[in-house]
Amino acid sequence: MSNRPVKFILALLLFAISCAGVAAADSKKPQVVLKGLTVNGVDLQQKTADTTISVEIQNPGSSFKVRDVSYRLKLNGKHLAEGKYKDEIKVPGESSAVIDLPLKVSLQEIPGLTWSTVAGGFAVHYDLETTFTVPVMSVFNRKMATSFSGEFVFGQMLSGLPQAIRERLFGKL
């Protein structure tokens, strides 16, 4: 009898155990907080803006890695942007890491977003939907999806504008 089926069954068993460990570690689930938004450039012909969002991953558990991250950003309930991050992201255990993610914004959605933002005192509710791959051991990859949401005050977060313009629009922050 070949050793190949035995090795395969052992690998599947280890994979199942590691997946159960991930589910058991939910009490130490990482939190993701949107920290800021930088405008890198605007393409009026394509009606898009290239931006970078800074997210902080607060990890109370063990270190982990993810890759092939895709994400969609909704602001005040409107699908506004999406992006992909191809590099591997390493998050150390019991600490936090700030990651800058590229994001292509649809400028066609801005007019509908503007009124809800102004009416809300420049407070913005965000939903960040993500899918990513978690490497498990060296042979398996587990595709996962999750979402994060929260609130931030837009005037404090917009670092792509000069200080004088931000103060004129939002006052001294």
CSV table of N, CA and C in Angstrom, one decimal:
chain,number,residue,atom,x,y,z
A,1,MET,N,0.8,-1.2,0.0
A,1,MET,CA,0.0,0.0,0.0
A,1,MET,C,0.9,1.2,0.0
A,2,SER,N,0.5,2.2,-0.8
A,2,SER,CA,1.3,3.5,-0.9
A,2,SER,C,1.1,4.4,0.3
A,3,ASN,N,2.1,5.1,0.6
A,3,ASN,CA,2.1,6.1,1.7
A,3,ASN,C,1.3,7.4,1.3
A,4,ARG,N,1.1,7.6,0.0
A,4,ARG,CA,0.4,8.8,-0.4
A,4,ARG,C,-1.0,9.0,0.2
A,5,PRO,N,-1.9,8.0,0.2
A,5,PRO,CA,-3.2,8.2,0.8
A,5,PRO,C,-3.1,8.5,2.3
A,6,VAL,N,-2.2,7.9,3.0
A,6,VAL,CA,-2.1,8.2,4.4
A,6,VAL,C,-1.6,9.6,4.6
A,7,LYS,N,-0.6,10.1,3.9
A,7,LYS,CA,-0.2,11.4,4.0
A,7,LYS,C,-1.3,12.4,3.7
A,8,PHE,N,-2.1,12.1,2.7
A,8,PHE,CA,-3.2,13.0,2.3
A,8,PHE,C,-4.2,13.1,3.4
A,9,ILE,N,-4.6,11.9,4.0
A,9,ILE,CA,-5.6,11.9,5.1
A,9,ILE,C,-5.0,12.7,6.3
A,10,LEU,N,-3.7,12.5,6.6
A,10,LEU,CA,-3.1,13.3,7.7
A,10,LEU,C,-3.2,14.8,7.4
A,11,ALA,N,-2.9,15.1,6.2
A,11,ALA,CA,-2.9,16.6,5.9
A,11,ALA,C,-4.3,17.1,6.0
A,12,LEU,N,-5.3,16.4,5.5
A,12,LEU,CA,-6.7,16.8,5.7
A,12,LEU,C,-7.1,16.9,7.1
A,13,LEU,N,-6.7,16.0,8.0
A,13,LEU,CA,-6.9,16.1,9.4
A,13,LEU,C,-6.3,17.3,10.0
A,14,LEU,N,-5.0,17.6,9.7
A,14,LEU,CA,-4.4,18.8,10.2
A,14,LEU,C,-5.1,20.0,9.8
A,15,PHE,N,-5.5,20.1,8.5
A,15,PHE,CA,-6.3,21.2,8.0
A,15,PHE,C,-7.6,21.4,8.8
A,16,ALA,N,-8.3,20.3,9.1
A,16,ALA,CA,-9.6,20.4,9.8
A,16,ALA,C,-9.3,20.9,11.2
A,17,ILE,N,-8.2,20.5,11.8
A,17,ILE,CA,-7.9,20.9,13.2
A,17,ILE,C,-7.5,22.4,13.2
A,18,SER,N,-6.8,22.8,12.2
A,18,SER,CA,-6.4,24.2,12.1
A,18,SER,C,-7.6,25.1,11.9
A,19,CYS,N,-8.5,24.6,11.1
A,19,CYS,CA,-9.8,25.4,10.8
A,19,CYS,C,-10.6,25.5,12.1
A,20,ALA,N,-10.6,24.4,12.9
A,20,ALA,CA,-11.4,24.5,14.2
A,20,ALA,C,-10.7,25.4,15.1
A,21,GLY,N,-9.3,25.5,15.1
A,21,GLY,CA,-8.6,26.4,15.9
A,21,GLY,C,-8.9,27.9,15.6
A,22,VAL,N,-9.1,28.1,14.3
A,22,VAL,CA,-9.4,29.5,13.8
A,22,VAL,C,-10.8,29.8,14.4
A,23,ALA,N,-11.8,28.9,14.3
A,23,ALA,CA,-13.1,29.2,14.8
A,23,ALA,C,-13.1,29.4,16.3
A,24,ALA,N,-12.3,28.6,17.1
A,24,ALA,CA,-12.2,28.7,18.5
A,24,ALA,C,-11.5,30.0,18.9
A,25,ALA,N,-10.7,30.6,18.1
A,25,ALA,CA,-10.0,31.8,18.4
A,25,ALA,C,-10.9,33.1,18.1
A,26,ASP,N,-12.1,32.9,17.8
A,26,ASP,CA,-13.0,34.0,17.5
A,26,ASP,C,-13.1,35.0,18.7
A,27,SER,N,-12.9,34.5,19.9
A,27,SER,CA,-12.9,35.4,21.1
A,27,SER,C,-11.8,36.4,21.0
A,28,LYS,N,-10.7,36.1,20.3
A,28,LYS,CA,-9.6,37.0,20.1
A,28,LYS,C,-9.6,37.4,18.6
A,29,LYS,N,-10.7,37.8,18.1
A,29,LYS,CA,-10.9,38.2,16.7
A,29,LYS,C,-10.3,39.6,16.5
A,30,PRO,N,-9.5,39.7,15.4
A,30,PRO,CA,-8.9,41.0,15.1
A,30,PRO,C,-10.0,42.1,14.8
A,31,GLN,N,-9.7,43.3,15.1
A,31,GLN,CA,-10.6,44.4,14.8
A,31,GLN,C,-9.9,45.3,13.7
A,32,VAL,N,-10.7,45.8,12.8
A,32,VAL,CA,-10.2,46.6,11.7
A,32,VAL,C,-10.8,48.0,11.9
A,33,VAL,N,-10.0,49.0,11.9
A,33,VAL,CA,-10.5,50.4,12.1
A,33,VAL,C,-10.0,51.2,10.9
A,34,LEU,N,-10.9,51.9,10.2
A,34,LEU,CA,-10.5,52.8,9.2
A,34,LEU,C,-9.9,54.1,9.8
A,35,LYS,N,-8.6,54.3,9.4
A,35,LYS,CA,-7.9,55.4,10.1
A,35,LYS,C,-7.8,56.7,9.2
A,36,GLY,N,-7.8,56.6,7.9
A,36,GLY,CA,-7.7,57.7,7.1
A,36,GLY,C,-7.8,57.5,5.6
A,37,LEU,N,-7.9,58.5,4.9
A,37,LEU,CA,-8.1,58.5,3.4
A,37,LEU,C,-7.2,59.6,2.8
A,38,THR,N,-6.4,59.2,1.8
A,38,THR,CA,-5.6,60.1,1.1
A,38,THR,C,-6.0,60.1,-0.4
A,39,VAL,N,-6.2,61.2,-1.0
A,39,VAL,CA,-6.4,61.4,-2.4
A,39,VAL,C,-5.1,61.5,-3.2
A,40,ASN,N,-4.8,60.5,-4.0
A,40,ASN,CA,-3.6,60.5,-4.8
A,40,ASN,C,-3.7,61.1,-6.1
A,41,GLY,N,-4.8,61.0,-6.7
A,41,GLY,CA,-5.0,61.6,-8.1
A,41,GLY,C,-6.5,61.4,-8.5
A,42,VAL,N,-6.9,62.3,-9.5
A,42,VAL,CA,-8.2,62.3,-10.0
A,42,VAL,C,-8.2,62.2,-11.5
A,43,ASP,N,-9.0,61.3,-12.1
A,43,ASP,CA,-9.1,61.1,-13.5
A,43,ASP,C,-10.6,61.5,-13.9
A,44,LEU,N,-10.7,62.8,-14.4
A,44,LEU,CA,-12.1,63.3,-14.6
A,44,LEU,C,-12.7,62.6,-15.8
A,45,GLN,N,-11.9,62.1,-16.8
A,45,GLN,CA,-12.5,61.4,-18.0
A,45,GLN,C,-13.1,60.1,-17.5
A,46,GLN,N,-12.4,59.4,-16.7
A,46,GLN,CA,-12.9,58.1,-16.2
A,46,GLN,C,-13.8,58.2,-15.0
A,47,LYS,N,-13.9,59.4,-14.5
A,47,LYS,CA,-14.8,59.7,-13.3
A,47,LYS,C,-14.4,58.9,-12.1
A,48,THR,N,-13.0,58.8,-11.9
A,48,THR,CA,-12.5,58.0,-10.8
A,48,THR,C,-11.5,58.8,-10.0
A,49,ALA,N,-11.2,58.4,-8.8
A,49,ALA,CA,-10.1,59.0,-8.1
A,49,ALA,C,-9.3,57.8,-7.5
A,50,ASP,N,-8.0,57.9,-7.6
A,50,ASP,CA,-7.1,56.9,-7.0
A,50,ASP,C,-6.8,57.4,-5.6
A,51,THR,N,-7.1,56.6,-4.6
A,51,THR,CA,-7.0,57.0,-3.2
A,51,THR,C,-6.2,55.9,-2.5
A,52,THR,N,-5.9,56.1,-1.3
A,52,THR,CA,-5.3,55.1,-0.4
A,52,THR,C,-6.1,55.2,0.9
A,53,ILE,N,-6.5,54.1,1.4
A,53,ILE,CA,-7.2,54.1,2.8
A,53,ILE,C,-6.2,53.4,3.7
A,54,SER,N,-6.1,54.0,4.9
A,54,SER,CA,-5.2,53.4,5.9
A,54,SER,C,-6.1,52.7,6.9
A,55,VAL,N,-5.9,51.5,7.1
A,55,VAL,CA,-6.6,50.7,8.1
A,55,VAL,C,-5.7,50.2,9.2
A,56,GLU,N,-6.2,50.2,10.4
A,56,GLU,CA,-5.4,49.6,11.5
A,56,GLU,C,-6.0,48.3,11.9
A,57,ILE,N,-5.2,47.3,11.9
A,57,ILE,CA,-5.6,45.9,12.3
A,57,ILE,C,-5.1,45.7,13.7
A,58,GLN,N,-6.1,45.7,14.7
A,58,GLN,CA,-5.8,45.5,16.1
A,58,GLN,C,-5.9,44.0,16.4
A,59,ASN,N,-4.8,43.3,16.7
A,59,ASN,CA,-4.8,41.9,16.8
A,59,ASN,C,-4.5,41.4,18.2
A,60,PRO,N,-5.5,41.0,19.0
A,60,PRO,CA,-5.3,40.6,20.3
A,60,PRO,C,-4.8,39.1,20.4
A,61,GLY,N,-4.8,38.4,19.3
A,61,GLY,CA,-4.4,37.0,19.3
A,61,GLY,C,-3.1,36.7,18.7
A,62,SER,N,-2.9,35.5,18.1
A,62,SER,CA,-1.7,35.1,17.5
A,62,SER,C,-1.4,35.8,16.2
A,63,SER,N,-0.2,35.8,15.8
A,63,SER,CA,0.2,36.5,14.5
A,63,SER,C,-0.5,35.7,13.4
A,64,PHE,N,-0.7,36.4,12.3
A,64,PHE,CA,-1.3,35.7,11.1
A,64,PHE,C,-0.9,36.4,9.8
A,65,LYS,N,-1.2,35.8,8.7
A,65,LYS,CA,-0.9,36.3,7.4
A,65,LYS,C,-2.1,36.2,6.5
A,66,VAL,N,-2.4,37.1,5.6
A,66,VAL,CA,-3.4,37.0,4.6
A,66,VAL,C,-2.8,37.5,3.3
A,67,ARG,N,-3.4,37.1,2.2
A,67,ARG,CA,-3.0,37.6,0.9
A,67,ARG,C,-4.2,37.6,0.0
A,68,ASP,N,-4.0,38.1,-1.2
A,68,ASP,CA,-5.1,38.2,-2.2
A,68,ASP,C,-6.3,38.9,-1.7
A,69,VAL,N,-6.1,40.1,-1.1
A,69,VAL,CA,-7.2,40.8,-0.4
A,69,VAL,C,-7.9,41.6,-1.4
A,70,SER,N,-9.3,41.5,-1.5
A,70,SER,CA,-10.1,42.3,-2.3
A,70,SER,C,-11.1,43.0,-1.3
A,71,TYR,N,-11.5,44.2,-1.6
A,71,TYR,CA,-12.4,44.9,-0.7
A,71,TYR,C,-13.2,45.9,-1.5
A,72,ARG,N,-14.4,46.2,-0.9
A,72,ARG,CA,-15.3,47.2,-1.4
A,72,ARG,C,-15.7,48.1,-0.2
A,73,LEU,N,-15.8,49.4,-0.5
A,73,LEU,CA,-16.1,50.3,0.5
A,73,LEU,C,-17.4,51.0,0.3
A,74,LYS,N,-18.3,51.0,1.3
A,74,LYS,CA,-19.5,51.7,1.2
A,74,LYS,C,-19.5,52.8,2.2
A,75,LEU,N,-19.9,54.0,1.8
A,75,LEU,CA,-20.0,55.1,2.7
A,75,LEU,C,-21.4,55.6,2.8
A,76,ASN,N,-21.9,55.7,4.0
A,76,ASN,CA,-23.3,56.0,4.2
A,76,ASN,C,-24.3,55.2,3.3
A,77,GLY,N,-24.0,53.9,3.2
A,77,GLY,CA,-24.8,53.0,2.5
A,77,GLY,C,-24.6,52.9,1.0
A,78,LYS,N,-23.7,53.8,0.4
A,78,LYS,CA,-23.5,53.8,-1.0
A,78,LYS,C,-22.2,53.1,-1.4
A,79,HIS,N,-22.3,52.2,-2.4
A,79,HIS,CA,-21.0,51.6,-2.9
A,79,HIS,C,-20.2,52.6,-3.5
A,80,LEU,N,-19.1,52.9,-3.0
A,80,LEU,CA,-18.2,54.0,-3.5
A,80,LEU,C,-16.9,53.6,-4.1
A,81,ALA,N,-16.3,52.5,-3.7
A,81,ALA,CA,-15.0,52.2,-4.1
A,81,ALA,C,-14.7,50.7,-4.0
A,82,GLU,N,-13.6,50.3,-4.7
A,82,GLU,CA,-13.2,48.9,-4.5
A,82,GLU,C,-11.7,48.9,-4.8
A,83,GLY,N,-11.1,47.8,-4.4
A,83,GLY,CA,-9.6,47.7,-4.6
A,83,GLY,C,-9.1,46.3,-4.3
A,84,LYS,N,-7.9,46.1,-4.7
A,84,LYS,CA,-7.2,44.8,-4.4
A,84,LYS,C,-5.8,45.0,-3.9
A,85,TYR,N,-5.4,44.2,-3.0
A,85,TYR,CA,-4.0,44.3,-2.5
A,85,TYR,C,-3.4,42.9,-2.7
A,86,LYS,N,-2.4,42.8,-3.5
A,86,LYS,CA,-1.8,41.5,-3.9
A,86,LYS,C,-0.8,41.0,-3.0
A,87,ASP,N,-0.1,41.9,-2.3
A,87,ASP,CA,1.0,41.5,-1.4
A,87,ASP,C,0.5,40.8,-0.2
A,88,GLU,N,1.4,40.0,0.4
A,88,GLU,CA,1.0,39.4,1.7
A,88,GLU,C,1.0,40.4,2.8
A,89,ILE,N,0.0,40.3,3.7
A,89,ILE,CA,-0.1,41.2,4.8
A,89,ILE,C,0.2,40.3,6.1
A,90,LYS,N,1.2,40.7,6.8
A,90,LYS,CA,1.6,40.0,8.1
A,90,LYS,C,1.2,40.9,9.3
A,91,VAL,N,0.5,40.3,10.2
A,91,VAL,CA,0.0,41.0,11.4
A,91,VAL,C,0.6,40.3,12.6
A,92,PRO,N,1.5,41.0,13.3
A,92,PRO,CA,2.1,40.4,14.5
A,92,PRO,C,1.0,40.1,15.6
A,93,GLY,N,1.3,39.1,16.4
A,93,GLY,CA,0.5,38.7,17.5
A,93,GLY,C,0.4,39.8,18.6
A,94,GLU,N,-0.7,39.9,19.2
A,94,GLU,CA,-1.0,40.8,20.3
A,94,GLU,C,-0.4,42.2,20.1
A,95,SER,N,-0.7,42.8,18.9
A,95,SER,CA,-0.3,44.1,18.6
A,95,SER,C,-1.2,44.6,17.5
A,96,SER,N,-0.8,45.7,16.9
A,96,SER,CA,-1.6,46.3,15.8
A,96,SER,C,-0.6,46.6,14.6
A,97,ALA,N,-1.2,46.7,13.4
A,97,ALA,CA,-0.5,47.1,12.2
A,97,ALA,C,-1.4,48.0,11.4
A,98,VAL,N,-0.7,49.0,10.8
A,98,VAL,CA,-1.5,49.9,9.9
A,98,VAL,C,-1.1,49.6,8.5
A,99,ILE,N,-2.1,49.3,7.6
A,99,ILE,CA,-1.8,49.0,6.2
A,99,ILE,C,-2.5,50.0,5.4
A,100,ASP,N,-1.7,50.4,4.3
A,100,ASP,CA,-2.3,51.4,3.3
A,100,ASP,C,-2.7,50.6,2.1
A,101,LEU,N,-4.0,50.7,1.8
A,101,LEU,CA,-4.6,49.9,0.7
A,101,LEU,C,-5.0,50.8,-0.4
A,102,PRO,N,-4.7,50.5,-1.7
A,102,PRO,CA,-5.1,51.3,-2.8
A,102,PRO,C,-6.6,51.1,-3.0
A,103,LEU,N,-7.3,52.2,-3.4
A,103,LEU,CA,-8.7,52.2,-3.6
A,103,LEU,C,-9.1,53.0,-4.8
A,104,LYS,N,-9.9,52.5,-5.7
A,104,LYS,CA,-10.4,53.3,-6.8
A,104,LYS,C,-11.8,53.8,-6.5
A,105,VAL,N,-12.0,55.1,-6.4
A,105,VAL,CA,-13.3,55.6,-6.1
A,105,VAL,C,-14.1,56.1,-7.3
A,106,SER,N,-15.4,55.7,-7.3
A,106,SER,CA,-16.2,56.2,-8.4
A,106,SER,C,-16.7,57.6,-8.0
A,107,LEU,N,-16.3,58.6,-8.8
A,107,LEU,CA,-16.8,59.9,-8.6
A,107,LEU,C,-18.2,60.2,-8.9
A,108,GLN,N,-18.8,59.3,-9.6
A,108,GLN,CA,-20.3,59.4,-9.9
A,108,GLN,C,-21.1,59.2,-8.7
A,109,GLU,N,-20.6,58.6,-7.7
A,109,GLU,CA,-21.4,58.3,-6.5
A,109,GLU,C,-21.2,59.5,-5.5
A,110,ILE,N,-20.3,60.4,-5.7
A,110,ILE,CA,-20.1,61.5,-4.7
A,110,ILE,C,-21.3,62.4,-4.5
A,111,PRO,N,-22.0,62.8,-5.6
A,111,PRO,CA,-23.1,63.7,-5.3
A,111,PRO,C,-24.1,63.2,-4.3
A,112,GLY,N,-24.5,61.9,-4.4
A,112,GLY,CA,-25.4,61.3,-3.5
A,112,GLY,C,-24.9,61.2,-2.1
A,113,LEU,N,-23.6,61.0,-2.0
A,113,LEU,CA,-22.9,60.9,-0.7
A,113,LEU,C,-22.8,62.2,0.0
A,114,THR,N,-22.6,63.3,-0.8
A,114,THR,CA,-22.3,64.6,-0.2
A,114,THR,C,-23.4,65.1,0.7
A,115,TRP,N,-24.6,65.0,0.3
A,115,TRP,CA,-25.7,65.5,1.2
A,115,TRP,C,-25.8,64.7,2.5
A,116,SER,N,-25.7,63.4,2.4
A,116,SER,CA,-25.9,62.6,3.6
A,116,SER,C,-24.7,62.9,4.6
A,117,THR,N,-23.5,63.2,4.0
A,117,THR,CA,-22.4,63.5,4.8
A,117,THR,C,-22.5,64.9,5.5
A,118,VAL,N,-22.9,65.9,4.7
A,118,VAL,CA,-23.1,67.3,5.3
A,118,VAL,C,-24.2,67.3,6.3
A,119,ALA,N,-25.3,66.6,6.0
A,119,ALA,CA,-26.5,66.6,6.9
A,119,ALA,C,-26.1,65.8,8.2
A,120,GLY,N,-25.1,64.9,8.1
A,120,GLY,CA,-24.7,64.2,9.3
A,120,GLY,C,-23.6,64.8,10.1
A,121,GLY,N,-23.3,66.1,9.8
A,121,GLY,CA,-22.2,66.8,10.4
A,121,GLY,C,-20.8,66.3,10.1
A,122,PHE,N,-20.7,65.8,8.8
A,122,PHE,CA,-19.4,65.3,8.3
A,122,PHE,C,-19.0,64.0,9.0
A,123,ALA,N,-20.0,63.4,9.6
A,123,ALA,CA,-19.8,62.0,10.2
A,123,ALA,C,-20.2,61.0,9.1
A,124,VAL,N,-19.3,60.0,8.9
A,124,VAL,CA,-19.5,59.1,7.8
A,124,VAL,C,-19.5,57.7,8.4
A,125,HIS,N,-20.6,56.9,8.0
A,125,HIS,CA,-20.6,55.5,8.4
A,125,HIS,C,-20.0,54.7,7.3
A,126,TYR,N,-19.0,53.8,7.6
A,126,TYR,CA,-18.4,53.0,6.5
A,126,TYR,C,-18.6,51.6,6.8
A,127,ASP,N,-18.7,50.8,5.7
A,127,ASP,CA,-18.7,49.4,5.6
A,127,ASP,C,-17.6,49.0,4.7
A,128,LEU,N,-16.7,48.2,5.2
A,128,LEU,CA,-15.6,47.6,4.4
A,128,LEU,C,-15.8,46.1,4.3
A,129,GLU,N,-16.2,45.7,3.1
A,129,GLU,CA,-16.4,44.2,2.8
A,129,GLU,C,-15.1,43.7,2.2
A,130,THR,N,-14.6,42.6,2.8
A,130,THR,CA,-13.4,42.0,2.3
A,130,THR,C,-13.5,40.5,2.0
A,131,THR,N,-12.6,40.1,1.1
A,131,THR,CA,-12.4,38.7,0.9
A,131,THR,C,-10.8,38.5,0.8
A,132,PHE,N,-10.4,37.4,1.4
A,132,PHE,CA,-8.9,37.2,1.4
A,132,PHE,C,-8.6,35.7,1.6
A,133,THR,N,-7.3,35.4,1.3
A,133,THR,CA,-6.9,34.1,1.5
A,133,THR,C,-6.0,34.0,2.7
A,134,VAL,N,-6.2,32.9,3.5
A,134,VAL,CA,-5.4,32.7,4.7
A,134,VAL,C,-4.6,31.4,4.4
A,135,PRO,N,-3.3,31.6,4.3
A,135,PRO,CA,-2.4,30.4,4.1
A,135,PRO,C,-2.4,29.5,5.4
A,136,VAL,N,-2.8,28.2,5.3
A,136,VAL,CA,-2.8,27.3,6.4
A,136,VAL,C,-1.7,26.3,6.1
A,137,MET,N,-0.8,26.3,7.0
A,137,MET,CA,0.4,25.5,6.8
A,137,MET,C,1.0,25.9,5.5
A,138,SER,N,1.7,25.0,4.8
A,138,SER,CA,2.3,25.4,3.5
A,138,SER,C,1.6,24.9,2.3
A,139,VAL,N,0.5,24.1,2.5
A,139,VAL,CA,-0.1,23.5,1.4
A,139,VAL,C,-1.6,23.9,1.2
A,140,PHE,N,-2.2,24.4,2.2
A,140,PHE,CA,-3.6,24.8,2.0
A,140,PHE,C,-3.8,26.3,2.1
A,141,ASN,N,-4.9,26.7,1.4
A,141,ASN,CA,-5.3,28.1,1.5
A,141,ASN,C,-6.8,28.1,1.8
A,142,ARG,N,-7.2,29.0,2.7
A,142,ARG,CA,-8.6,29.1,3.1
A,142,ARG,C,-9.1,30.5,2.7
A,143,LYS,N,-10.1,30.5,1.8
A,143,LYS,CA,-10.7,31.7,1.3
A,143,LYS,C,-11.7,32.2,2.4
A,144,MET,N,-11.6,33.4,2.8
A,144,MET,CA,-12.6,33.9,3.8
A,144,MET,C,-13.2,35.2,3.4
A,145,ALA,N,-14.3,35.6,3.9
A,145,ALA,CA,-14.9,36.9,3.7
A,145,ALA,C,-15.4,37.4,5.0
A,146,THR,N,-15.3,38.7,5.1
A,146,THR,CA,-15.8,39.4,6.4
A,146,THR,C,-16.1,40.8,6.1
A,147,SER,N,-16.7,41.5,7.0
A,147,SER,CA,-16.9,42.9,6.8
A,147,SER,C,-16.7,43.7,8.1
A,148,PHE,N,-16.4,44.9,8.0
A,148,PHE,CA,-16.1,45.8,9.1
A,148,PHE,C,-16.9,47.1,8.9
A,149,SER,N,-17.3,47.6,10.0
A,149,SER,CA,-18.1,48.9,9.9
A,149,SER,C,-17.7,49.8,11.0
A,150,GLY,N,-18.0,51.1,10.9
A,150,GLY,CA,-17.8,52.0,11.9
A,150,GLY,C,-18.1,53.4,11.5
A,151,GLU,N,-17.7,54.4,12.2
A,151,GLU,CA,-17.9,55.8,12.0
A,151,GLU,C,-16.6,56.6,12.0
A,152,PHE,N,-16.5,57.6,11.2
A,152,PHE,CA,-15.4,58.5,11.4
A,152,PHE,C,-15.8,59.9,10.9
A,153,VAL,N,-15.2,61.0,11.4
A,153,VAL,CA,-15.5,62.3,11.0
A,153,VAL,C,-14.6,62.6,9.8
A,154,PHE,N,-15.2,62.8,8.7
A,154,PHE,CA,-14.5,63.0,7.4
A,154,PHE,C,-13.4,64.1,7.4
A,155,GLY,N,-13.7,65.2,8.0
A,155,GLY,CA,-12.8,66.3,8.0
A,155,GLY,C,-11.5,66.0,8.7
A,156,GLN,N,-11.5,65.2,9.7
A,156,GLN,CA,-10.3,64.8,10.5
A,156,GLN,C,-9.5,63.8,9.7
A,157,MET,N,-10.1,63.0,8.9
A,157,MET,CA,-9.4,62.0,8.2
A,157,MET,C,-8.8,62.3,6.9
A,158,LEU,N,-9.2,63.3,6.2
A,158,LEU,CA,-8.8,63.6,4.8
A,158,LEU,C,-7.5,64.3,4.8
A,159,SER,N,-6.4,63.5,4.6
A,159,SER,CA,-5.1,64.0,4.7
A,159,SER,C,-4.6,64.5,3.3
A,160,GLY,N,-5.3,64.3,2.3
A,160,GLY,CA,-4.9,64.7,0.9
A,160,GLY,C,-5.1,66.1,0.6
A,161,LEU,N,-5.8,66.9,1.5
A,161,LEU,CA,-6.0,68.3,1.3
A,161,LEU,C,-5.0,69.1,2.1
A,162,PRO,N,-4.5,70.2,1.6
A,162,PRO,CA,-3.7,71.1,2.4
A,162,PRO,C,-4.4,71.6,3.7
A,163,GLN,N,-3.6,71.8,4.7
A,163,GLN,CA,-4.1,72.3,6.0
A,163,GLN,C,-5.1,73.5,5.8
A,164,ALA,N,-4.7,74.5,5.0
A,164,ALA,CA,-5.5,75.7,4.9
A,164,ALA,C,-6.9,75.4,4.3
A,165,ILE,N,-6.9,74.5,3.4
A,165,ILE,CA,-8.2,74.1,2.8
A,165,ILE,C,-9.1,73.3,3.8
A,166,ARG,N,-8.4,72.4,4.5
A,166,ARG,CA,-9.2,71.6,5.5
A,166,ARG,C,-9.8,72.5,6.6
A,167,GLU,N,-9.0,73.5,7.0
A,167,GLU,CA,-9.5,74.4,8.0
A,167,GLU,C,-10.6,75.3,7.5
A,168,ARG,N,-10.5,75.7,6.3
A,168,ARG,CA,-11.6,76.5,5.7
A,168,ARG,C,-12.9,75.7,5.5
A,169,LEU,N,-12.8,74.4,5.1
A,169,LEU,CA,-13.9,73.6,5.0
A,169,LEU,C,-14.5,73.1,6.3
A,170,PHE,N,-13.6,72.7,7.2
A,170,PHE,CA,-14.1,72.0,8.4
A,170,PHE,C,-13.8,72.7,9.7
A,171,GLY,N,-13.1,73.9,9.6
A,171,GLY,CA,-12.7,74.6,10.8
A,171,GLY,C,-11.5,73.9,11.4
A,172,LYS,N,-11.0,74.5,12.5
A,172,LYS,CA,-9.8,73.9,13.1
A,172,LYS,C,-10.1,72.6,13.8
A,173,LEU,N,-9.4,71.5,13.4
A,173,LEU,CA,-9.8,70.2,14.0
A,173,LEU,C,-8.8,69.8,15.0
